[in-house]
CSV table of C-alpha atoms in Angstrom, one decimal:
chain,number,residue,atom,x,y,z
A,1,UNK,CA,48.1,-59.2,-20.1
A,2,UNK,CA,49.3,-55.9,-18.7
A,3,UNK,CA,47.4,-54.1,-21.5
A,4,UNK,CA,44.3,-56.1,-20.8
A,5,UNK,CA,44.5,-55.4,-17.1
A,6,UNK,CA,45.0,-51.6,-17.6
A,7,UNK,CA,41.3,-50.6,-17.7
A,8,UNK,CA,40.6,-52.6,-14.6
A,9,UNK,CA,43.5,-50.9,-12.9
A,10,UNK,CA,41.9,-47.5,-13.5
A,11,UNK,CA,38.4,-48.6,-12.3
A,12,UNK,CA,38.9,-47.9,-8.6
A,13,UNK,CA,40.0,-44.4,-9.4
A,14,UNK,CA,36.9,-43.8,-11.6
A,15,UNK,CA,34.7,-45.2,-8.9
A,16,UNK,CA,36.5,-43.0,-6.3
A,17,UNK,CA,35.9,-39.9,-8.5
A,18,UNK,CA,32.2,-40.9,-8.9
A,19,UNK,CA,31.8,-41.3,-5.2
A,20,UNK,CA,33.5,-38.0,-4.5
A,21,UNK,CA,31.2,-36.2,-6.9
A,22,UNK,CA,28.1,-37.9,-5.3
A,23,UNK,CA,29.3,-37.0,-1.9
A,24,UNK,CA,30.0,-33.4,-2.9
A,25,UNK,CA,26.5,-33.1,-4.5
A,26,UNK,CA,25.0,-34.6,-1.4
A,27,UNK,CA,26.8,-32.1,0.8
A,28,UNK,CA,25.7,-29.2,-1.4
A,29,UNK,CA,22.2,-30.6,-1.4
A,30,UNK,CA,22.3,-31.0,2.4
A,31,UNK,CA,23.1,-27.2,2.7
A,32,UNK,CA,19.6,-26.4,1.4
A,33,UNK,CA,16.7,-25.8,3.8
A,34,UNK,CA,13.7,-27.6,2.6
A,35,UNK,CA,10.6,-25.4,2.6
A,36,UNK,CA,7.2,-25.9,1.0
A,37,UNK,CA,4.6,-23.8,-0.7
A,38,UNK,CA,1.7,-24.0,1.7
A,39,UNK,CA,-2.0,-24.2,1.3
A,40,UNK,CA,-3.7,-21.2,-0.1
A,41,UNK,CA,-5.2,-18.7,2.4
A,42,UNK,CA,-9.0,-18.2,2.4
A,43,UNK,CA,-9.0,-15.2,0.1
A,44,UNK,CA,-7.7,-14.2,-3.4
A,45,UNK,CA,-5.6,-11.1,-3.6
A,46,UNK,CA,-7.7,-8.0,-4.1
A,47,UNK,CA,-4.9,-5.5,-4.8
A,48,UNK,CA,-1.5,-4.1,-4.0
A,49,UNK,CA,-2.0,-0.4,-3.6
A,50,UNK,CA,-0.7,2.9,-2.3
A,51,UNK,CA,-2.1,6.2,-0.9
A,52,UNK,CA,-2.1,9.0,-3.5
A,53,UNK,CA,-3.9,12.1,-2.0
A,54,UNK,CA,-4.8,14.8,-4.6
A,55,UNK,CA,-2.5,17.6,-3.5
A,56,UNK,CA,0.0,17.8,-6.3
A,57,UNK,CA,-1.8,20.4,-8.3
A,58,UNK,CA,-3.7,22.2,-5.6
A,59,UNK,CA,-0.9,22.4,-3.0
A,60,UNK,CA,2.6,21.6,-4.4
A,61,UNK,CA,2.2,23.6,-7.6
A,62,UNK,CA,0.9,26.7,-5.7
A,63,UNK,CA,4.0,27.0,-3.6
A,64,UNK,CA,7.3,28.6,-4.7
A,65,UNK,CA,9.4,25.5,-4.7
A,66,UNK,CA,10.0,25.3,-8.5
A,67,UNK,CA,7.5,22.5,-9.2
A,68,UNK,CA,5.9,22.6,-12.6
A,69,UNK,CA,2.7,21.1,-14.0
A,70,UNK,CA,4.7,18.9,-16.3
A,71,UNK,CA,6.3,17.3,-13.3
A,72,UNK,CA,3.1,15.3,-12.9
A,73,UNK,CA,4.6,13.0,-15.7
A,74,UNK,CA,6.9,11.5,-13.1
A,75,UNK,CA,3.8,10.2,-11.2
A,76,UNK,CA,2.1,9.0,-14.4
A,77,UNK,CA,5.2,7.2,-15.7
A,78,UNK,CA,6.1,5.5,-12.5
A,79,UNK,CA,2.6,4.4,-11.6
A,80,UNK,CA,2.5,2.7,-15.0
A,81,UNK,CA,5.9,1.2,-14.6
A,82,UNK,CA,5.0,-0.2,-11.1
A,83,UNK,CA,1.7,-1.5,-12.4
A,84,UNK,CA,0.0,-0.4,-9.2
A,85,UNK,CA,-3.5,-1.8,-8.8
A,86,UNK,CA,-5.3,0.5,-6.4
A,87,UNK,CA,-5.2,4.1,-5.0
A,88,UNK,CA,-6.5,5.1,-1.6
A,89,UNK,CA,-7.5,8.7,-2.1
A,90,UNK,CA,-8.6,11.3,0.4
A,91,UNK,CA,-11.1,14.1,0.0
A,92,UNK,CA,-12.4,16.8,2.3
A,93,UNK,CA,-16.1,17.8,2.3
A,94,UNK,CA,-15.6,21.5,1.9
A,95,UNK,CA,-13.7,20.9,-1.4
A,96,UNK,CA,-17.1,20.5,-3.1
A,97,UNK,CA,-19.6,21.8,-0.5
A,98,UNK,CA,-17.9,24.7,1.2
A,99,UNK,CA,-21.2,25.9,2.7
A,100,UNK,CA,-24.4,24.0,3.3
A,101,UNK,CA,-26.4,23.7,0.0
A,102,UNK,CA,-29.6,24.2,2.0
A,103,UNK,CA,-31.2,23.3,5.3
A,104,UNK,CA,-32.8,20.1,4.1
A,105,UNK,CA,-30.2,17.2,3.9
A,106,UNK,CA,-32.8,15.1,2.0
A,107,UNK,CA,-33.1,17.6,-0.9
A,108,UNK,CA,-29.8,18.4,-2.6
A,109,UNK,CA,-29.2,21.7,-4.4
A,110,UNK,CA,-26.3,20.7,-6.6
A,111,UNK,CA,-25.9,24.3,-7.8
A,112,UNK,CA,-24.3,25.1,-4.4
A,113,UNK,CA,-21.6,22.5,-4.9
A,114,UNK,CA,-18.1,23.6,-6.1
A,115,UNK,CA,-17.0,20.7,-8.3
A,116,UNK,CA,-14.6,23.0,-10.1
A,117,UNK,CA,-12.5,24.0,-7.1
A,118,UNK,CA,-8.7,23.6,-7.2
A,119,UNK,CA,-8.8,20.7,-4.9
A,120,UNK,CA,-11.4,18.9,-7.1
A,121,UNK,CA,-9.4,19.6,-10.2
A,122,UNK,CA,-6.4,18.0,-8.5
A,123,UNK,CA,-8.6,15.0,-7.5
A,124,UNK,CA,-9.7,14.6,-11.1
A,125,UNK,CA,-6.0,14.2,-12.2
A,126,UNK,CA,-5.6,11.3,-9.8
A,127,UNK,CA,-8.8,9.6,-10.9
A,128,UNK,CA,-7.9,10.1,-14.6
A,129,UNK,CA,-4.6,8.3,-14.0
A,130,UNK,CA,-6.4,5.4,-12.2
A,131,UNK,CA,-9.0,5.2,-15.0
A,132,UNK,CA,-6.3,5.0,-17.7
A,133,UNK,CA,-4.4,2.3,-15.8
A,134,UNK,CA,-7.5,0.2,-15.0
A,135,UNK,CA,-6.9,0.7,-11.3
A,136,UNK,CA,-9.4,0.7,-8.5
A,137,UNK,CA,-9.9,3.7,-6.2
A,138,UNK,CA,-11.1,3.8,-2.6
A,139,UNK,CA,-12.4,7.3,-1.9
A,140,UNK,CA,-12.0,8.4,1.7
A,141,UNK,CA,-13.7,11.5,2.9
A,142,UNK,CA,-11.4,12.1,5.9
A,143,UNK,CA,-13.7,14.0,8.2
A,144,UNK,CA,-14.9,17.5,8.9
A,145,UNK,CA,-12.1,20.1,9.2
A,146,UNK,CA,-12.5,22.5,12.0
A,147,UNK,CA,-10.2,25.1,10.5
A,148,UNK,CA,-6.8,24.6,12.2
A,149,UNK,CA,-4.7,21.5,11.3
A,150,UNK,CA,-2.3,19.9,13.6
A,151,UNK,CA,-1.0,18.0,10.6
A,152,UNK,CA,-0.8,21.0,8.3
A,153,UNK,CA,-1.3,24.7,9.1
A,154,UNK,CA,-1.8,25.3,5.4
A,155,UNK,CA,-5.3,24.1,5.7
A,156,UNK,CA,-6.1,27.2,7.8
A,157,UNK,CA,-7.1,29.1,4.7
A,158,UNK,CA,-9.8,26.6,3.9
A,159,UNK,CA,-13.3,27.3,5.3
A,160,UNK,CA,-14.3,25.2,8.3
A,161,UNK,CA,-16.7,22.5,7.3
A,162,UNK,CA,-20.2,23.4,8.3
A,163,UNK,CA,-20.7,19.9,9.6
A,164,UNK,CA,-17.8,20.2,12.1
A,165,UNK,CA,-18.1,20.5,15.8
A,166,UNK,CA,-16.8,24.0,16.6
A,167,UNK,CA,-15.9,23.0,20.1
A,168,UNK,CA,-13.1,20.9,18.6
A,169,UNK,CA,-11.2,23.9,17.3
A,170,UNK,CA,-7.5,23.0,16.8
A,171,UNK,CA,-7.9,19.3,16.1
A,172,UNK,CA,-8.1,19.6,12.3
A,173,UNK,CA,-10.8,17.1,11.6
A,174,UNK,CA,-13.7,15.7,13.6
A,175,UNK,CA,-16.7,13.5,12.9
A,176,UNK,CA,-19.8,15.1,11.4
A,177,UNK,CA,-22.4,16.5,13.8
A,178,UNK,CA,-25.2,15.7,11.4
A,179,UNK,CA,-25.1,12.2,9.8
A,180,UNK,CA,-27.8,13.1,7.3
A,181,UNK,CA,-25.8,16.1,6.1
A,182,UNK,CA,-22.7,13.9,5.9
A,183,UNK,CA,-24.5,11.2,3.9
A,184,UNK,CA,-25.8,13.9,1.5
A,185,UNK,CA,-22.3,15.3,1.1
A,186,UNK,CA,-20.7,11.9,0.5
A,187,UNK,CA,-23.4,10.6,-1.8
A,188,UNK,CA,-23.3,13.7,-3.9
A,189,UNK,CA,-19.6,13.4,-4.3
A,190,UNK,CA,-19.8,9.7,-5.4
A,191,UNK,CA,-22.7,10.4,-7.8
A,192,UNK,CA,-20.7,13.3,-9.4
A,193,UNK,CA,-17.5,11.2,-9.8
A,194,UNK,CA,-19.1,8.1,-11.2
A,195,UNK,CA,-22.2,9.2,-12.9
A,196,UNK,CA,-21.4,12.8,-14.0
A,197,UNK,CA,-17.7,12.3,-14.8
A,198,UNK,CA,-17.6,8.6,-15.6
A,199,UNK,CA,-14.9,7.6,-13.2
A,200,UNK,CA,-15.8,3.9,-13.0
A,201,UNK,CA,-12.4,3.3,-11.2
A,202,UNK,CA,-14.1,4.5,-8.0
A,203,UNK,CA,-15.0,1.1,-6.5
A,204,UNK,CA,-14.9,1.7,-2.7
A,205,UNK,CA,-15.6,4.3,-0.1
A,206,UNK,CA,-14.4,4.7,3.4
A,207,UNK,CA,-16.3,7.2,5.6
A,208,UNK,CA,-13.6,8.9,7.7
A,209,UNK,CA,-9.9,8.3,8.1
A,210,UNK,CA,-9.0,6.6,11.3
A,211,UNK,CA,-12.1,7.5,13.2
A,212,UNK,CA,-10.8,5.8,16.3
A,213,UNK,CA,-8.1,8.4,16.8
A,214,UNK,CA,-8.7,11.7,18.7
A,215,UNK,CA,-12.1,13.4,19.1
A,216,UNK,CA,-13.6,11.9,16.0
A,217,UNK,CA,-16.3,9.2,16.4
A,218,UNK,CA,-16.7,6.5,19.0
A,219,UNK,CA,-17.4,3.1,17.5
A,220,UNK,CA,-21.1,3.5,18.6
A,221,UNK,CA,-21.4,6.8,16.7
A,222,UNK,CA,-19.5,5.5,13.7
A,223,UNK,CA,-21.9,2.5,13.4
A,224,UNK,CA,-24.8,4.9,13.5
A,225,UNK,CA,-23.2,7.1,10.8
A,226,UNK,CA,-22.4,4.1,8.6
A,227,UNK,CA,-26.0,2.9,8.7
A,228,UNK,CA,-27.2,6.4,7.7
A,229,UNK,CA,-24.7,6.5,4.9
A,230,UNK,CA,-25.7,3.1,3.6
A,231,UNK,CA,-29.4,4.0,3.6
A,232,UNK,CA,-28.6,7.3,1.7
A,233,UNK,CA,-26.6,5.5,-0.9
A,234,UNK,CA,-29.4,3.0,-1.5
A,235,UNK,CA,-31.9,5.9,-1.8
A,236,UNK,CA,-29.7,7.6,-4.4
A,237,UNK,CA,-29.4,4.3,-6.3
A,238,UNK,CA,-25.6,4.2,-6.0
A,239,UNK,CA,-25.1,1.6,-3.3
A,240,UNK,CA,-24.3,-1.1,-5.8
A,241,UNK,CA,-21.7,1.0,-7.5
A,242,UNK,CA,-19.3,1.0,-4.6
A,243,UNK,CA,-18.2,-1.3,-1.7
A,244,UNK,CA,-18.2,0.0,1.8
A,245,UNK,CA,-14.7,-0.4,3.2
A,246,UNK,CA,-15.3,0.2,6.9
A,247,UNK,CA,-13.6,0.6,10.3
A,248,UNK,CA,-10.2,2.0,9.2
A,249,UNK,CA,-9.0,1.7,12.7
A,250,UNK,CA,-5.4,2.1,13.8
A,251,UNK,CA,-2.9,-0.4,15.1
A,252,UNK,CA,-4.0,-2.1,18.4
A,253,UNK,CA,-7.4,-0.5,18.7
A,254,UNK,CA,-9.1,-3.8,17.7
A,255,UNK,CA,-12.1,-3.0,19.8
A,256,UNK,CA,-13.2,-0.6,17.1
A,257,UNK,CA,-12.9,-3.3,14.4
A,258,UNK,CA,-14.7,-5.7,16.7
A,259,UNK,CA,-17.6,-3.3,17.2
A,260,UNK,CA,-17.9,-2.5,13.5
A,261,UNK,CA,-17.8,-6.2,12.5
A,262,UNK,CA,-20.4,-7.1,15.0
A,263,UNK,CA,-22.9,-4.3,14.1
A,264,UNK,CA,-22.2,-3.5,10.5
A,265,UNK,CA,-22.5,-7.0,9.0
A,266,UNK,CA,-25.2,-5.9,6.6
A,267,UNK,CA,-23.6,-2.5,5.6
A,268,UNK,CA,-20.0,-3.5,5.2
A,269,UNK,CA,-18.5,-5.2,2.2
A,270,UNK,CA,-15.0,-5.4,3.7
A,271,UNK,CA,-13.0,-4.0,6.6
A,272,UNK,CA,-9.5,-2.5,6.9
A,273,UNK,CA,-7.0,-1.5,9.6
A,274,UNK,CA,-3.8,0.6,9.6
A,275,UNK,CA,-0.5,-0.1,11.3
A,276,UNK,CA,2.7,1.7,12.2
A,277,UNK,CA,3.8,-0.4,15.2
A,278,UNK,CA,6.1,-2.9,13.5
A,279,UNK,CA,9.8,-2.5,12.8
A,280,UNK,CA,13.2,-4.1,12.2
A,281,UNK,CA,13.2,-5.9,15.6
A,282,UNK,CA,9.6,-7.3,15.2
A,283,UNK,CA,9.5,-11.0,14.5
A,284,UNK,CA,7.3,-12.4,11.8
A,285,UNK,CA,4.9,-14.1,14.2
A,286,UNK,CA,4.1,-10.8,16.0
A,287,UNK,CA,3.2,-9.2,12.6
A,288,UNK,CA,1.2,-12.1,11.3
A,289,UNK,CA,-0.6,-12.6,14.6
A,290,UNK,CA,-1.8,-9.0,14.5
A,291,UNK,CA,-3.3,-9.4,11.1
A,292,UNK,CA,-4.6,-12.9,11.7
A,293,UNK,CA,-6.6,-11.5,14.6
A,294,UNK,CA,-8.1,-8.8,12.3
A,295,UNK,CA,-8.9,-11.4,9.6
A,296,UNK,CA,-10.7,-13.6,12.2
A,297,UNK,CA,-12.7,-10.6,13.5
A,298,UNK,CA,-13.8,-9.7,9.9
A,299,UNK,CA,-14.5,-13.3,9.0
A,300,UNK,CA,-17.0,-13.5,11.9
A,301,UNK,CA,-19.0,-10.9,9.9
A,302,UNK,CA,-18.4,-12.9,6.7
A,303,UNK,CA,-16.1,-10.2,5.3
A,304,UNK,CA,-12.5,-10.0,4.1
A,305,UNK,CA,-9.9,-7.7,5.8
A,306,UNK,CA,-7.1,-5.7,4.3
A,307,UNK,CA,-4.3,-3.5,5.6
A,308,UNK,CA,-5.4,0.0,4.4
A,309,UNK,CA,-2.2,1.8,5.5
A,310,UNK,CA,1.2,0.6,6.7
A,311,UNK,CA,4.7,1.8,7.3
A,312,UNK,CA,7.4,1.3,9.9
A,313,UNK,CA,7.4,2.1,13.6
A,314,UNK,CA,10.1,4.7,13.1
A,315,UNK,CA,7.6,7.5,13.3
A,316,UNK,CA,8.2,11.2,14.1
A,317,UNK,CA,4.8,12.8,14.3
A,318,UNK,CA,2.4,12.3,11.4
A,319,UNK,CA,4.9,13.4,8.6
A,320,UNK,CA,8.1,11.5,9.1
A,321,UNK,CA,9.6,8.1,9.6
A,322,UNK,CA,13.2,8.1,10.5
A,323,UNK,CA,14.1,5.2,8.2
A,324,UNK,CA,12.5,6.6,5.1
A,325,UNK,CA,15.7,6.8,3.1
A,326,UNK,CA,17.3,3.5,4.3
A,327,UNK,CA,17.8,0.7,1.8
A,328,UNK,CA,16.8,-1.7,4.5
A,329,UNK,CA,13.3,-0.2,4.7
A,330,UNK,CA,12.5,-1.9,1.4
A,331,UNK,CA,13.2,-5.3,2.9
A,332,UNK,CA,11.0,-4.4,5.9
A,333,UNK,CA,8.1,-3.2,3.8
A,334,UNK,CA,8.1,-6.5,1.8
A,335,UNK,CA,8.5,-8.5,5.0
A,336,UNK,CA,5.5,-6.7,6.5
A,337,UNK,CA,3.4,-7.1,3.4
A,338,UNK,CA,4.1,-10.8,3.1
A,339,UNK,CA,3.3,-11.4,6.7
A,340,UNK,CA,0.0,-9.6,6.3
A,341,UNK,CA,-0.9,-11.6,3.2
A,342,UNK,CA,0.2,-14.9,4.7
A,343,UNK,CA,-2.0,-14.2,7.7
A,344,UNK,CA,-5.1,-13.9,5.4
A,345,UNK,CA,-5.2,-10.2,4.4
A,346,UNK,CA,-6.9,-9.6,1.1
A,347,UNK,CA,-4.6,-6.8,0.1
A,348,UNK,CA,-2.2,-4.1,1.3
A,349,UNK,CA,-1.9,-0.3,0.7
A,350,UNK,CA,1.3,1.5,1.4
A,351,UNK,CA,1.4,5.1,2.9
A,352,UNK,CA,2.3,6.8,0.6
A,353,UNK,CA,3.2,7.1,-3.0
A,354,UNK,CA,5.0,10.5,-3.0
A,355,UNK,CA,6.3,13.3,-0.8
A,356,UNK,CA,3.9,16.2,-0.9
A,357,UNK,CA,2.5,19.1,1.0
A,358,UNK,CA,-1.1,18.9,2.3
A,359,UNK,CA,-1.3,22.7,2.4
A,360,UNK,CA,0.1,25.4,0.2
A,361,UNK,CA,1.2,27.6,3.1
A,362,UNK,CA,2.7,24.8,5.2
A,363,UNK,CA,6.3,24.9,6.4
A,364,UNK,CA,8.9,22.3,5.7
A,365,UNK,CA,8.2,20.3,8.8
A,366,UNK,CA,4.7,19.7,7.6
A,367,UNK,CA,5.7,18.1,4.3
A,368,UNK,CA,4.6,14.5,4.2
A,369,UNK,CA,8.0,12.7,3.6
A,370,UNK,CA,6.8,9.1,3.5
A,371,UNK,CA,6.8,8.6,-0.3
A,372,UNK,CA,8.4,6.1,-2.5
A,373,UNK,CA,10.0,9.1,-4.1
A,374,UNK,CA,10.8,12.7,-3.1
A,375,UNK,CA,9.5,16.1,-4.2
A,376,UNK,CA,11.7,18.8,-5.9
A,377,UNK,CA,15.2,19.0,-4.5
A,378,UNK,CA,14.9,22.7,-3.6
A,379,UNK,CA,12.2,21.9,-1.1
A,380,UNK,CA,14.7,20.0,1.1
A,381,UNK,CA,17.3,22.8,1.2
A,382,UNK,CA,17.0,23.1,5.0
A,383,UNK,CA,17.5,19.4,5.5
A,384,UNK,CA,20.7,17.5,6.3
A,385,UNK,CA,19.9,15.2,3.4
A,386,UNK,CA,19.9,18.0,0.9
A,387,UNK,CA,23.5,17.5,-0.2
A,388,UNK,CA,22.9,13.8,-1.0
A,389,UNK,CA,19.8,14.5,-3.2
A,390,UNK,CA,20.9,14.2,-6.8
A,391,UNK,CA,17.8,15.3,-8.6
A,392,UNK,CA,14.1,16.3,-8.4
A,393,UNK,CA,11.7,13.5,-7.6
A,394,UNK,CA,14.5,11.2,-6.7
A,395,UNK,CA,13.3,7.6,-5.9
A,396,UNK,CA,14.0,6.0,-2.6
A,397,UNK,CA,15.4,2.4,-2.4
A,398,UNK,CA,12.1,1.0,-1.2
A,399,UNK,CA,10.5,2.1,-4.5
A,400,UNK,CA,12.3,-0.8,-6.2
A,401,UNK,CA,11.3,-3.3,-3.5
A,402,UNK,CA,7.6,-2.4,-3.5
A,403,UNK,CA,7.5,-2.4,-7.3
A,404,UNK,CA,8.5,-6.1,-7.3
A,405,UNK,CA,5.3,-6.8,-5.3
A,406,UNK,CA,3.0,-4.6,-7.4
A,407,UNK,CA,4.5,-5.6,-10.8
A,408,UNK,CA,4.2,-9.3,-10.4
A,409,UNK,CA,1.6,-10.1,-7.7
A,410,UNK,CA,-1.8,-9.5,-9.3
A,411,UNK,CA,-5.4,-9.4,-8.3
A,412,UNK,CA,-7.2,-12.7,-8.3
A,413,UNK,CA,-4.0,-14.6,-7.3
A,414,UNK,CA,-4.2,-17.3,-4.6
A,415,UNK,CA,-1.8,-16.6,-1.7
A,416,UNK,CA,0.3,-19.4,-0.3
A,417,UNK,CA,2.6,-18.9,2.7
A,418,UNK,CA,6.1,-20.3,2.7
A,419,UNK,CA,7.5,-20.9,6.1
A,420,UNK,CA,11.2,-20.2,6.1
A,421,UNK,CA,11.6,-21.3,9.7
A,422,UNK,CA,13.1,-18.0,10.8
A,423,UNK,CA,11.8,-15.0,12.8
A,424,UNK,CA,13.1,-12.4,10.3
A,425,UNK,CA,12.9,-14.1,6.9
A,426,UNK,CA,9.6,-14.8,5.2
A,427,UNK,CA,8.2,-16.0,1.9
A,428,UNK,CA,5.0,-16.2,-0.1
A,429,UNK,CA,3.9,-17.9,-3.3
A,430,UNK,CA,1.2,-16.5,-5.5
A,431,UNK,CA,-0.6,-18.3,-8.3
A,432,UNK,CA,-2.2,-15.9,-10.8
A,433,UNK,CA,-5.3,-16.4,-12.8
A,434,UNK,CA,-3.3,-17.8,-15.7
A,435,UNK,CA,-1.7,-20.5,-13.5
A,436,UNK,CA,1.7,-18.8,-13.3
A,437,UNK,CA,3.6,-18.9,-10.0
A,438,UNK,CA,5.5,-16.1,-8.3
A,439,UNK,CA,7.7,-16.6,-5.2
A,440,UNK,CA,8.7,-13.6,-3.2
A,441,UNK,CA,11.1,-13.7,-0.3
A,442,UNK,CA,12.3,-11.1,2.2
A,443,UNK,CA,15.4,-11.9,4.3
A,444,UNK,CA,16.2,-9.4,7.0
A,445,UNK,CA,18.9,-11.6,8.7
A,446,UNK,CA,22.7,-11.5,8.5
A,447,UNK,CA,22.9,-14.9,6.8
A,448,UNK,CA,22.1,-16.3,3.3
A,449,UNK,CA,19.0,-18.4,3.1
A,450,UNK,CA,19.6,-21.3,0.7
A,451,UNK,CA,16.2,-22.8,0.0
A,452,UNK,CA,14.8,-25.8,-1.8
A,453,UNK,CA,11.3,-24.7,-2.4
A,454,UNK,CA,8.9,-27.6,-2.9
A,455,UNK,CA,5.7,-27.1,-5.0
A,456,UNK,CA,4.4,-30.3,-6.5
A,457,UNK,CA,3.8,-30.4,-10.3
A,458,UNK,CA,5.5,-27.0,-10.8
A,459,UNK,CA,8.2,-27.3,-13.5
A,460,UNK,CA,10.2,-25.0,-15.7
A,461,UNK,CA,12.2,-21.9,-15.7
A,462,UNK,CA,11.8,-19.0,-13.2
A,463,UNK,CA,13.3,-15.5,-13.8
A,464,UNK,CA,15.1,-14.2,-10.8
A,465,UNK,CA,14.9,-10.6,-9.6
A,466,UNK,CA,17.0,-9.3,-6.7
A,467,UNK,CA,16.6,-6.2,-4.5
A,468,UNK,CA,20.2,-5.9,-3.2
A,469,UNK,CA,21.8,-2.7,-2.0
A,470,UNK,CA,24.9,-2.8,-4.2
A,471,UNK,CA,23.0,-3.5,-7.5
A,472,UNK,CA,20.1,-1.1,-7.3
A,473,UNK,CA,19.6,1.2,-10.3
A,474,UNK,CA,20.7,4.8,-9.8
A,475,UNK,CA,17.4,6.0,-11.3
A,476,UNK,CA,13.8,4.9,-11.5
A,477,UNK,CA,14.3,2.0,-13.9
A,478,UNK,CA,12.5,-1.2,-12.9
A,479,UNK,CA,14.6,-4.1,-11.6
A,480,UNK,CA,15.4,-6.6,-14.3
A,481,UNK,CA,16.0,-10.3,-14.1
A,482,UNK,CA,19.6,-11.1,-13.0
A,483,UNK,CA,19.4,-14.8,-13.9
A,484,UNK,CA,17.1,-17.8,-13.9
A,485,UNK,CA,16.6,-21.1,-12.1
A,486,UNK,CA,14.8,-24.2,-13.1
A,487,UNK,CA,12.2,-26.1,-11.0
A,488,UNK,CA,12.7,-29.8,-11.4
A,489,UNK,CA,10.4,-32.4,-9.9
A,490,UNK,CA,8.5,-29.7,-8.2
A,491,UNK,CA,11.5,-28.2,-6.5
A,492,UNK,CA,13.2,-24.8,-7.0
A,493,UNK,CA,16.6,-24.1,-5.5
A,494,UNK,CA,17.3,-20.4,-4.7
A,495,UNK,CA,19.6,-18.4,-2.5
A,496,UNK,CA,18.4,-15.3,-0.7
A,497,UNK,CA,21.2,-13.0,0.3
A,498,UNK,CA,21.3,-11.3,3.7
A,499,UNK,CA,19.1,-8.1,3.9
A,500,UNK,CA,17.6,-8.6,0.5
A,501,UNK,CA,14.4,-9.3,-1.4
A,502,UNK,CA,14.2,-12.0,-4.1
A,503,UNK,CA,11.4,-12.6,-6.5
A,504,UNK,CA,11.1,-15.7,-8.7
A,505,UNK,CA,8.7,-15.5,-11.6
A,506,UNK,CA,7.6,-18.6,-13.6
A,507,UNK,CA,8.2,-18.2,-17.3
């Protein structure tokens, strides 16, 4: 009887062990925060892009910093590795029309255009790269240089644009004084790039960079100029070749966007705004509310809105942001981008891809140091950071963070906000044109976010990529998966470490 009773004597212990395991599992499960993949925003993703202005060959290589033509391969290789989708590219009108071709803006003498200038040759290099990578390009003729640049004294050697207002000497660029001449100049550039040289990557134009800043153009004058430009493009038979990406206003000057949206409904294809007012102490709702307002303004005109430039609020003039070398900046840039996209933006473009000079004679303080990677080490010899630079063209930490966005979040994807119930942690889900899902999270808080992400009917394995300070590559290699997680019954469990970015890619 004792032997027969033995199994029954162990039963309470077995039940106790089972109950303990269940309780432990429940406690672990209770530690997860339940979040859900939200409904898609009203737009599909247009592109994840960057600014790449064409100064590498015309400016950087003409200095005495040790840069060589073959250094361009760093740009080519990294653009390919990042799988960037779009370039925003500047041009200046005197690069290709240094003097007025004639006195009749309605009859163009192309023999007077300088399409072989050093600046144009540098532009072609950027467009060739975009064409090879099947990227899109937004060409932005920034304005009319007056002859002296507040941004870069190196432009002083360039002839003042004949369309500039000479009374604005010292402000670098102004709006054009003759809209017909401006339209002729811009249309001739686009015809040359697309029809003569075959750069079908040129898909958009923006007529003037940040026209709301300084003595450029009032919104009333900008609207007049854009209508003249639209008419000229139609006359030249090229209006259907490019979209008009208009407004290009800065930060809180939403009145400019409002005026353009109200009066350029027929001319605009989309609108964009720039921002450098958000930082590490800015909660998600403030960021999202700014872009949501832009999106609503553009939607009243029946157009999408995108963020044409963005960075942090740690600005020092036009050429520096104090946090540029910080690891944490990568978390901030992704947090900004996700908030913009969750709020309805159709795309984002980071300023800018690389550190470079905008004038061959400019001094060190005028070098744009806002890139995902640096210029040659020797150029920084007067800087306190010089001793910490290991090599030429060294990547900054944020390079790895932004690459997660550009590598895996593709045009045509639907955008689904994920509310993490936190002011400084944010998530988004993207479903691409093949039905594959990507989740991206940015956690700027001091605590781990342990999430149970609900997305009905989504099953299977997800590869996990992590942007974390202690595990970043010491070179420009792309981040690789560090593990995987399985979604079961429409739920994926994932932990987001403090001050990190995590990407989950459905396999």
